[in-house]
PDB file of N, CA and C in Angstrom:
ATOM      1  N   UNK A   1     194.927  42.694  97.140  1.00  0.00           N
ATOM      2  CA  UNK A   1     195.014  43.711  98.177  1.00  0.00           C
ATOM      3  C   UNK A   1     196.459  43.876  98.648  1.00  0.00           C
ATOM      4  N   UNK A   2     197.051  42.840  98.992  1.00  0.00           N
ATOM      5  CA  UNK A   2     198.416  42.656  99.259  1.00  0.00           C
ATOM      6  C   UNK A   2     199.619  43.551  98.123  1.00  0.00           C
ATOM      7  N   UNK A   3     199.292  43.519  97.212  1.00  0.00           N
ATOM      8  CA  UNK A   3     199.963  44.103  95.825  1.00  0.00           C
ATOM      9  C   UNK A   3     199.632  45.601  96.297  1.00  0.00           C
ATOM     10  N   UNK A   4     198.165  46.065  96.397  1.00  0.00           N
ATOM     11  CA  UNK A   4     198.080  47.209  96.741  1.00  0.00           C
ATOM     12  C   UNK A   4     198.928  48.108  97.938  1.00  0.00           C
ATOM     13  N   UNK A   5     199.030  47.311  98.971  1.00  0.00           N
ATOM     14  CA  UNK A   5     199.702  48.005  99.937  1.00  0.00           C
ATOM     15  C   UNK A   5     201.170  47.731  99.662  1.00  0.00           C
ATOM     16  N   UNK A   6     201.834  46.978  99.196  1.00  0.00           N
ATOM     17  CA  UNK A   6     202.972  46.822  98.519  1.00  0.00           C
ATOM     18  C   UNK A   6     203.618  48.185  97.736  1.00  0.00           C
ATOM     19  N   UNK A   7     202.490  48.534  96.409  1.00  0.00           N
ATOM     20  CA  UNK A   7     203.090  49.265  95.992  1.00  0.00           C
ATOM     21  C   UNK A   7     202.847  50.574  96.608  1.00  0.00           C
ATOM     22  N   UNK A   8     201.930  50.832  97.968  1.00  0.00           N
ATOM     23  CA  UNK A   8     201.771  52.318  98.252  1.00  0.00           C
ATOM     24  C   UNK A   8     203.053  52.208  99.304  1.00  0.00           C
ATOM     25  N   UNK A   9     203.556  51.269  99.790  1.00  0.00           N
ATOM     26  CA  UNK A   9     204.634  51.046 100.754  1.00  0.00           C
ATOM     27  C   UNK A   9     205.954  51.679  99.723  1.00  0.00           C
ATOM     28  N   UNK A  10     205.738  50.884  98.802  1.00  0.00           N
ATOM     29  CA  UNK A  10     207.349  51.628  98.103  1.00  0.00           C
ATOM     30  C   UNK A  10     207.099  53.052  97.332  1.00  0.00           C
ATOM     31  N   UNK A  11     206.046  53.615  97.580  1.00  0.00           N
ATOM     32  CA  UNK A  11     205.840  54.936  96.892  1.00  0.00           C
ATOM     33  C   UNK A  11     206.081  55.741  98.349  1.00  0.00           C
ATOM     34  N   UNK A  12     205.507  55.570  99.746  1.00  0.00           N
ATOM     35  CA  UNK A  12     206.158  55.915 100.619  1.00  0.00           C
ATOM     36  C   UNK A  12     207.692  55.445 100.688  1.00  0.00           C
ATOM     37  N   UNK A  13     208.202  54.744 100.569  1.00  0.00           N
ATOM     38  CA  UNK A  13     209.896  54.690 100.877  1.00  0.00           C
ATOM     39  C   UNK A  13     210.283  55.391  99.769  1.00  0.00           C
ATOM     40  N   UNK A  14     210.156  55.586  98.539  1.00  0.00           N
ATOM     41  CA  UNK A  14     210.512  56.476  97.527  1.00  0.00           C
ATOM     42  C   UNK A  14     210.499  57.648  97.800  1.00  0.00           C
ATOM     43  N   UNK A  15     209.448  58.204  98.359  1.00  0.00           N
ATOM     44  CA  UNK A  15     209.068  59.660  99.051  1.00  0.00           C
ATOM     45  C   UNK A  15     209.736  60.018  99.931  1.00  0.00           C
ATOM     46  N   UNK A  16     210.092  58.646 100.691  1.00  0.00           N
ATOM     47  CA  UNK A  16     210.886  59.077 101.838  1.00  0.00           C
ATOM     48  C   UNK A  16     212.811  59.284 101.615  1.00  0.00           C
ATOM     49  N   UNK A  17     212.700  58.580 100.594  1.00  0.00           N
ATOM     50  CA  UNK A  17     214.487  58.553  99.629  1.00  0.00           C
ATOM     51  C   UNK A  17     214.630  60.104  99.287  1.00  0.00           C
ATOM     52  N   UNK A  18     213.420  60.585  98.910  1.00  0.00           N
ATOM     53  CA  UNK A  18     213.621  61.841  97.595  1.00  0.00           C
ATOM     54  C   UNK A  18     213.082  62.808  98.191  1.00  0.00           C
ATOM     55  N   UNK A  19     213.396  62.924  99.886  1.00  0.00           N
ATOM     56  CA  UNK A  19     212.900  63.799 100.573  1.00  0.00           C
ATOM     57  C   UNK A  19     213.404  65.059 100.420  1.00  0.00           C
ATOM     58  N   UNK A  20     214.587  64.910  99.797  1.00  0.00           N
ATOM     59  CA  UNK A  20     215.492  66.732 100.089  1.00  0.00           C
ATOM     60  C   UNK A  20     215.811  67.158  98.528  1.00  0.00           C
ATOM     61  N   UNK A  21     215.129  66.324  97.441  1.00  0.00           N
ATOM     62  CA  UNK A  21     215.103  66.576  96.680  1.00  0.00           C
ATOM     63  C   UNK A  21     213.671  67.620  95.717  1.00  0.00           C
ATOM     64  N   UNK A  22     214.115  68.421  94.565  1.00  0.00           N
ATOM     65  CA  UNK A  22     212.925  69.248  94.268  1.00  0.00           C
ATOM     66  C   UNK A  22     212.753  68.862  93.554  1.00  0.00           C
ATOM     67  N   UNK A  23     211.189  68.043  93.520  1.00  0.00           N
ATOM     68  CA  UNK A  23     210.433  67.538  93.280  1.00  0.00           C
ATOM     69  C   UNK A  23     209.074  67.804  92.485  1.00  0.00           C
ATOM     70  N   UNK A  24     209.134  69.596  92.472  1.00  0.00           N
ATOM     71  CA  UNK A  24     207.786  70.438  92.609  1.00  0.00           C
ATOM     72  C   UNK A  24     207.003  70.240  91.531  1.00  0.00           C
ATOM     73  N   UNK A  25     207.399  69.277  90.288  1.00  0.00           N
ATOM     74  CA  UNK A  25     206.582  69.098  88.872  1.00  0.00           C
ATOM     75  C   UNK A  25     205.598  67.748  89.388  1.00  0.00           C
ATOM     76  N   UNK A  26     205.624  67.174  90.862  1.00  0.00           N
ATOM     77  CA  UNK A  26     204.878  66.135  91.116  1.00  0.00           C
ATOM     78  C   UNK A  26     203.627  66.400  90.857  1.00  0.00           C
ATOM     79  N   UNK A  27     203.311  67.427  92.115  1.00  0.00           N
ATOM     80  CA  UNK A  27     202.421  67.748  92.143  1.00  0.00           C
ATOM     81  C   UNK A  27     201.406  68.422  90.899  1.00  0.00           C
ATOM     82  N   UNK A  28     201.493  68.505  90.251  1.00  0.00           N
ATOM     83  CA  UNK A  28     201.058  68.899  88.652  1.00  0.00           C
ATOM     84  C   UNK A  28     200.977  67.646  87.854  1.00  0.00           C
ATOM     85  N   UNK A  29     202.057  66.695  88.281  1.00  0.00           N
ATOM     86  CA  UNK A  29     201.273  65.196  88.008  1.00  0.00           C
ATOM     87  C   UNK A  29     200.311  64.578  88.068  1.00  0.00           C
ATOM     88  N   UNK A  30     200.151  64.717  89.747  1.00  0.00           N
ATOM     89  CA  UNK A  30     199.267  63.812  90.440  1.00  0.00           C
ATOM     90  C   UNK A  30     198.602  64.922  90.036  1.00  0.00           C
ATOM     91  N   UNK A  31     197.721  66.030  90.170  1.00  0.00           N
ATOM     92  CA  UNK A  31     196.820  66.674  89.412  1.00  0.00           C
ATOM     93  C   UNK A  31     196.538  65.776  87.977  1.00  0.00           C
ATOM     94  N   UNK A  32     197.339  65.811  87.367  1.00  0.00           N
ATOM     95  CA  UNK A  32     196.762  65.838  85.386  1.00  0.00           C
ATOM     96  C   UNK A  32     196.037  64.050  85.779  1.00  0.00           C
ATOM     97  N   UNK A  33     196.599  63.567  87.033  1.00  0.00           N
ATOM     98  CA  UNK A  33     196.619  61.559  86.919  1.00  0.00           C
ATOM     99  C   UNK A  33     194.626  61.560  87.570  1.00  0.00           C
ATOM    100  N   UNK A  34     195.117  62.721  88.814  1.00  0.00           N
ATOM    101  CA  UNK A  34     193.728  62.682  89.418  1.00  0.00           C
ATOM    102  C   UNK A  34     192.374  62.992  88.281  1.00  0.00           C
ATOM    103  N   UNK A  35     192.477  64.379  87.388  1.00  0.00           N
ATOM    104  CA  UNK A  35     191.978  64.179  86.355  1.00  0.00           C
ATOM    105  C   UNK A  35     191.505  63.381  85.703  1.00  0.00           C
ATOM    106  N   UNK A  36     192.630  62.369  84.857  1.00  0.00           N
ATOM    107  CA  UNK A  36     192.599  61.256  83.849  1.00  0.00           C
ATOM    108  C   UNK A  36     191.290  60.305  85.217  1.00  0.00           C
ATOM    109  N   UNK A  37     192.097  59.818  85.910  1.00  0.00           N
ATOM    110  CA  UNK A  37     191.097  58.703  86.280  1.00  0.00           C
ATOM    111  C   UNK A  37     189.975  59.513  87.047  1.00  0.00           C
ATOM    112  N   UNK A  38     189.481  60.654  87.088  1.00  0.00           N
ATOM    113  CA  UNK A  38     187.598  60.885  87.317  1.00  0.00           C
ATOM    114  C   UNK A  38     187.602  61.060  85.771  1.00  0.00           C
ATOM    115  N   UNK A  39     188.235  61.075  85.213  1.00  0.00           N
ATOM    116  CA  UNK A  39     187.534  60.834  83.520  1.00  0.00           C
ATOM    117  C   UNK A  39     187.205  59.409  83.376  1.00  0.00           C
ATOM    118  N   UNK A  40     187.801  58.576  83.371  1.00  0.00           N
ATOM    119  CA  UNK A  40     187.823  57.126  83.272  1.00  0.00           C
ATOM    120  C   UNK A  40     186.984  56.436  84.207  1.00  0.00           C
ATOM    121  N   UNK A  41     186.638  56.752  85.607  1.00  0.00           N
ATOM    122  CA  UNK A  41     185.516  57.312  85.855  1.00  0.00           C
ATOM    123  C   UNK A  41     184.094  56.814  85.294  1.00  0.00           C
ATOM    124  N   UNK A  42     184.333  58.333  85.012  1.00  0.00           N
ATOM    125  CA  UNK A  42     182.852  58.802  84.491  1.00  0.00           C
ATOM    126  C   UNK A  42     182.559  58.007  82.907  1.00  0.00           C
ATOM    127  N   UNK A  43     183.652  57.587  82.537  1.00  0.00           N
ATOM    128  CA  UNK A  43     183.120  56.640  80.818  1.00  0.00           C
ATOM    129  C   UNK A  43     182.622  55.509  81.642  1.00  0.00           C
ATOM    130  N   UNK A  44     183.331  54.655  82.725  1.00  0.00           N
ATOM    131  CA  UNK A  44     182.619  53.782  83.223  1.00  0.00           C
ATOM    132  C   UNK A  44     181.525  53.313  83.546  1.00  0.00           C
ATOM    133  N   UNK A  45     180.986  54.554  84.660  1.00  0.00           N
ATOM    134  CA  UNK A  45     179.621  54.813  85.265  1.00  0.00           C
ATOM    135  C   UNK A  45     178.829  54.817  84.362  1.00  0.00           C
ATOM    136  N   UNK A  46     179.093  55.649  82.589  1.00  0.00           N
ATOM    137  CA  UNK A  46     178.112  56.127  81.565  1.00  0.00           C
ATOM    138  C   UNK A  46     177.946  54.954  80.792  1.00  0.00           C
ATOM    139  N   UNK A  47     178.712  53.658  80.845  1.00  0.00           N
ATOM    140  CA  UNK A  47     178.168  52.312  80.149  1.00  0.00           C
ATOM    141  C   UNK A  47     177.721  51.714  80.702  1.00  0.00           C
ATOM    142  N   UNK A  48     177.350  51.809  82.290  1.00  0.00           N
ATOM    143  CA  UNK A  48     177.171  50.571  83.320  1.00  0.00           C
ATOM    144  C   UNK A  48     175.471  51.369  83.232  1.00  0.00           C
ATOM    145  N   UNK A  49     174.740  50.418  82.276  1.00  0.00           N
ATOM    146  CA  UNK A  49     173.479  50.363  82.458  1.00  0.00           C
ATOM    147  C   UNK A  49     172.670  50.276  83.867  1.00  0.00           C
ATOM    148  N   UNK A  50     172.573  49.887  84.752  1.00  0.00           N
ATOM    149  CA  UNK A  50     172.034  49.771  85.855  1.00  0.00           C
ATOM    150  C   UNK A  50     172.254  51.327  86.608  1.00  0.00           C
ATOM    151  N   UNK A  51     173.331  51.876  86.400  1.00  0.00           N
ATOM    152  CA  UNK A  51     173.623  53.076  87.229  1.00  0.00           C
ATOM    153  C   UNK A  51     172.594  54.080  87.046  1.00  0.00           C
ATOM    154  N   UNK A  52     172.901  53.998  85.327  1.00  0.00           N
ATOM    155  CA  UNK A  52     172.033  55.072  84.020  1.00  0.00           C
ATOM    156  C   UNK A  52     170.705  55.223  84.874  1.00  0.00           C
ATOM    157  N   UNK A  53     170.248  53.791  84.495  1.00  0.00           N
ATOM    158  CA  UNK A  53     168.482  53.556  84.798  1.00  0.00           C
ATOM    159  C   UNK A  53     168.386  54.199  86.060  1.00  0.00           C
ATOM    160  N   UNK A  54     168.619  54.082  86.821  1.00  0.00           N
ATOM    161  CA  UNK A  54     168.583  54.149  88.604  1.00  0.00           C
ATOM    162  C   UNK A  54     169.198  55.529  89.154  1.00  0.00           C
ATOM    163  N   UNK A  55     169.852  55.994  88.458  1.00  0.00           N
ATOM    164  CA  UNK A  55     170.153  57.928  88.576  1.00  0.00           C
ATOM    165  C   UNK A  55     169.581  58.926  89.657  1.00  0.00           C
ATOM    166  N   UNK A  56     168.421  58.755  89.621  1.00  0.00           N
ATOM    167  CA  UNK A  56     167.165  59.300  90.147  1.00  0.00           C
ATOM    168  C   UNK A  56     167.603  59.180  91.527  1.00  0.00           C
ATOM    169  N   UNK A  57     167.176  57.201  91.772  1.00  0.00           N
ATOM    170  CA  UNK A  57     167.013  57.249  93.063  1.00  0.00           C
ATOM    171  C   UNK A  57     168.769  57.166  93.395  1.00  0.00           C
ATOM    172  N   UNK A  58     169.929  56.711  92.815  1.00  0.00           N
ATOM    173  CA  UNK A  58     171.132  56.677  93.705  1.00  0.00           C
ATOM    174  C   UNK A  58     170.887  58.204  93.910  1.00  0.00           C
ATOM    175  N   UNK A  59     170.627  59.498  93.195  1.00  0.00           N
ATOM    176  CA  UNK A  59     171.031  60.466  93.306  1.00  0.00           C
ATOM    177  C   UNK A  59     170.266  60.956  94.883  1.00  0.00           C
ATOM    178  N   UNK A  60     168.856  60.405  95.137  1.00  0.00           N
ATOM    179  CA  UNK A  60     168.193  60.885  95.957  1.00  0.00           C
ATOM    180  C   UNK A  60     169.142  60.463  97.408  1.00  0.00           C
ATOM    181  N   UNK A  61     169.443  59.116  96.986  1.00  0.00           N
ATOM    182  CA  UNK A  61     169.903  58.237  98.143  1.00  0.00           C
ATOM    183  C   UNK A  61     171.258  59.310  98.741  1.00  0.00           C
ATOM    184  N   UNK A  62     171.730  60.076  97.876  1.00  0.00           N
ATOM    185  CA  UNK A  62     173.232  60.280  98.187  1.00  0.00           C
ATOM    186  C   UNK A  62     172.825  61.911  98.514  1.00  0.00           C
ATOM    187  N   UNK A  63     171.434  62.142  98.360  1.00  0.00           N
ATOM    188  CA  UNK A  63     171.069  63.773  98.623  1.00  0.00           C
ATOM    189  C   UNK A  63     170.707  63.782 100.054  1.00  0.00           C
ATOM    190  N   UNK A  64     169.979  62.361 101.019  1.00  0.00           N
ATOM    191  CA  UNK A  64     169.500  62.103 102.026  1.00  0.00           C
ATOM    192  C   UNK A  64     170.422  62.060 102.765  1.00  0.00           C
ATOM    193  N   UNK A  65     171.518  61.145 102.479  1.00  0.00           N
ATOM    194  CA  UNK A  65     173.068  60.891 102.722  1.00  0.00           C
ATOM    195  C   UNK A  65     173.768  62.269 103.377  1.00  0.00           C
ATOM    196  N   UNK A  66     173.897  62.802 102.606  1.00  0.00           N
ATOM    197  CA  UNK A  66     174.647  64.295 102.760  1.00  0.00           C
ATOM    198  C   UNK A  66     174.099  65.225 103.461  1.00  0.00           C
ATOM    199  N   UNK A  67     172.683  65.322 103.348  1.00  0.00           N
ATOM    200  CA  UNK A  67     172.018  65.995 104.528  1.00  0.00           C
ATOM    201  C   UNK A  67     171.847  65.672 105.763  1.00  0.00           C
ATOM    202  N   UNK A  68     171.662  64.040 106.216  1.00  0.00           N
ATOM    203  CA  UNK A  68     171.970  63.636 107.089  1.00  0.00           C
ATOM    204  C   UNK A  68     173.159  63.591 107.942  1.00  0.00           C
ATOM    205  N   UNK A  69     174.387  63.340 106.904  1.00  0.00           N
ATOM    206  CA  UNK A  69     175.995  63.517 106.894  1.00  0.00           C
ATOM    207  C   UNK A  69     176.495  64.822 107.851  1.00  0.00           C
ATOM    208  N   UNK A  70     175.409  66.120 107.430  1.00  0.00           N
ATOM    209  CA  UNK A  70     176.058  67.247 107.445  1.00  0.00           C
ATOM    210  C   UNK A  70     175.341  67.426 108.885  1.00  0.00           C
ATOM    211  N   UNK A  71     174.494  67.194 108.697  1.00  0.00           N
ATOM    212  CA  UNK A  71     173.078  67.807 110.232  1.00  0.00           C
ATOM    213  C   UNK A  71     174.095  66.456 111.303  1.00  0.00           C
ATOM    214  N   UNK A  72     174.157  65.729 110.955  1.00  0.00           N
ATOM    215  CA  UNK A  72     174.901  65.067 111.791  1.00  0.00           C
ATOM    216  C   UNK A  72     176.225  65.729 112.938  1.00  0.00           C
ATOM    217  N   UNK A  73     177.223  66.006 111.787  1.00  0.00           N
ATOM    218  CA  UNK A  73     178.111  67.020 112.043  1.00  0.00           C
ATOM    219  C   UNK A  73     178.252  67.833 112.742  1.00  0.00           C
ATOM    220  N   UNK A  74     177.352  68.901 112.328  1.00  0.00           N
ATOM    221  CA  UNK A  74     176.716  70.094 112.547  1.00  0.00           C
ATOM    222  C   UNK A  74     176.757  70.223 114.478  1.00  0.00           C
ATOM    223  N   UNK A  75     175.390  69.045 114.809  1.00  0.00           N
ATOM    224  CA  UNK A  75     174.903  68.779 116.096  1.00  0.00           C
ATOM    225  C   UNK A  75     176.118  68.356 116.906  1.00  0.00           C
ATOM    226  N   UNK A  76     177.135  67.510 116.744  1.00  0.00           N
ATOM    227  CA  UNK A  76     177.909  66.812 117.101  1.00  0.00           C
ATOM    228  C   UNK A  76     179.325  68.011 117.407  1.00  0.00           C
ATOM    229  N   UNK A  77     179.178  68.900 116.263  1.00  0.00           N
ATOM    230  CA  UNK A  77     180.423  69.980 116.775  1.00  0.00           C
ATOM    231  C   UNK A  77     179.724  70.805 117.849  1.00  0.00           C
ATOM    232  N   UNK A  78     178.407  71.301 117.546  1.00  0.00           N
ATOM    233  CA  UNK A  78     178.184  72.269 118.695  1.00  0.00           C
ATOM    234  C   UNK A  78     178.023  71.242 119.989  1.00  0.00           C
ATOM    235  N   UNK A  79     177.367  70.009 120.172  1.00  0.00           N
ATOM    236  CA  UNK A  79     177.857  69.721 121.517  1.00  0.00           C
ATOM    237  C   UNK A  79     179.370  69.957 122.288  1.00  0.00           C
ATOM    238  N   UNK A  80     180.148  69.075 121.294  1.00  0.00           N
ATOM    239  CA  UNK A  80     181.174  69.437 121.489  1.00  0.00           C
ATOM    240  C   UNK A  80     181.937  70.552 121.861  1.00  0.00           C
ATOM    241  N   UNK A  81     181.447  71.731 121.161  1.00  0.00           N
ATOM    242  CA  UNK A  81     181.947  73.275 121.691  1.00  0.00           C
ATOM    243  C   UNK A  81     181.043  73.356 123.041  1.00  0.00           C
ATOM    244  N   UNK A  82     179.909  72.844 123.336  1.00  0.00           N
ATOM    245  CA  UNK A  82     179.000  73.005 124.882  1.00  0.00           C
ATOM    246  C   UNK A  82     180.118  72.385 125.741  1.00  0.00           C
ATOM    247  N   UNK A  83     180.434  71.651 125.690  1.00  0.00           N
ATOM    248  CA  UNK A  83     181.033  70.600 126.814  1.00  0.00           C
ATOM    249  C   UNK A  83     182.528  70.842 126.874  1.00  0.00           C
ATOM    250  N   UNK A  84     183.176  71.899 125.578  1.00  0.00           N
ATOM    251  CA  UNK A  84     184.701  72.316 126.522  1.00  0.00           C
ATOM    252  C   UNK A  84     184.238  73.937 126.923  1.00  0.00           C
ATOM    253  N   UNK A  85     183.057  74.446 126.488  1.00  0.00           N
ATOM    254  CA  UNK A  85     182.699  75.527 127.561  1.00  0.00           C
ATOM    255  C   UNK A  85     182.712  75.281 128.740  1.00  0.00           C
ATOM    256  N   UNK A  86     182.450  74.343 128.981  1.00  0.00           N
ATOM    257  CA  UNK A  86     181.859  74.109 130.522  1.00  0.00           C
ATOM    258  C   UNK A  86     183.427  73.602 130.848  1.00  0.00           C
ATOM    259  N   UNK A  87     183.446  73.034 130.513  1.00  0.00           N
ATOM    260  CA  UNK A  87     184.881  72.725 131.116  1.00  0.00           C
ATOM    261  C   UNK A  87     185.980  73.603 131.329  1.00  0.00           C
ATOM    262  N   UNK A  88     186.293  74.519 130.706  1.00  0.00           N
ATOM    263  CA  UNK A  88     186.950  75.720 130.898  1.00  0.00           C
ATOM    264  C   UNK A  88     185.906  76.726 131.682  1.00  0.00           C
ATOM    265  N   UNK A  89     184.848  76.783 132.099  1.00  0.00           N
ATOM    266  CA  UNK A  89     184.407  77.533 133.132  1.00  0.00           C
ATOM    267  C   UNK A  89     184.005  78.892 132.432  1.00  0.00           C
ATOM    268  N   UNK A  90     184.098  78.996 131.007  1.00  0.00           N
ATOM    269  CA  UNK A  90     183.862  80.240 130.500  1.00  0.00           C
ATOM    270  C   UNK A  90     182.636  80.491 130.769  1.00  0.00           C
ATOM    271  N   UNK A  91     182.016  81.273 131.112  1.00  0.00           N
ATOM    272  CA  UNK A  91     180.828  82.105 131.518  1.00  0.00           C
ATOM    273  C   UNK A  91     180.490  82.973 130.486  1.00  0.00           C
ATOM    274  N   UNK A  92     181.130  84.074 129.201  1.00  0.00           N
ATOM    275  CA  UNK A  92     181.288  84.567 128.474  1.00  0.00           C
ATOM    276  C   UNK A  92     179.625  83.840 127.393  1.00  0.00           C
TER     277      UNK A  92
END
């Protein structure tokens, strides 16, 4: 873990060195890199027998997930918009 934040520390100080510099082919990097690894990915997931078998229900689990996720949300912003109505006194 330590290694990990290590090297995102010197990719921030690098970023922060090569600030005034143009840079703009990065981003088309980190695209083609983000790519490569959901490919690498997905060969993973497709040998890991247990995932295969069980598809069904992770898939259900992560359909309950997201609907819950979202209705969650959902309720939680409109309170939120109730309670700076009121607070600003809008009547509207």
């Amino acid at each position: 873990m330590l290694i990990i934040v290590a090297i995102m520390l010197s990719g921030i100080l690098i970023g922060v060195l090569m600030r005034k510099r143009n840079i703009k082919w990065i981003q088309s990097l980190i695209t083609l890199l983000i790519w490569c690894l959901l490919f690498l990915l997905g060969i993973e997931v497709g040998q890991n027998r247990n995932i295969i078998e069980n598809i069904g229900h992770l898939g259900l689990s992560a359909l309950v997930l997201s609907v819950f996720g979202v209705v969650g949300s959902v309720i939680m912003a409109w309170l939120v918009w109730l309670y700076t109505r009121r607070q600003k006194g809008d009547r509207s």
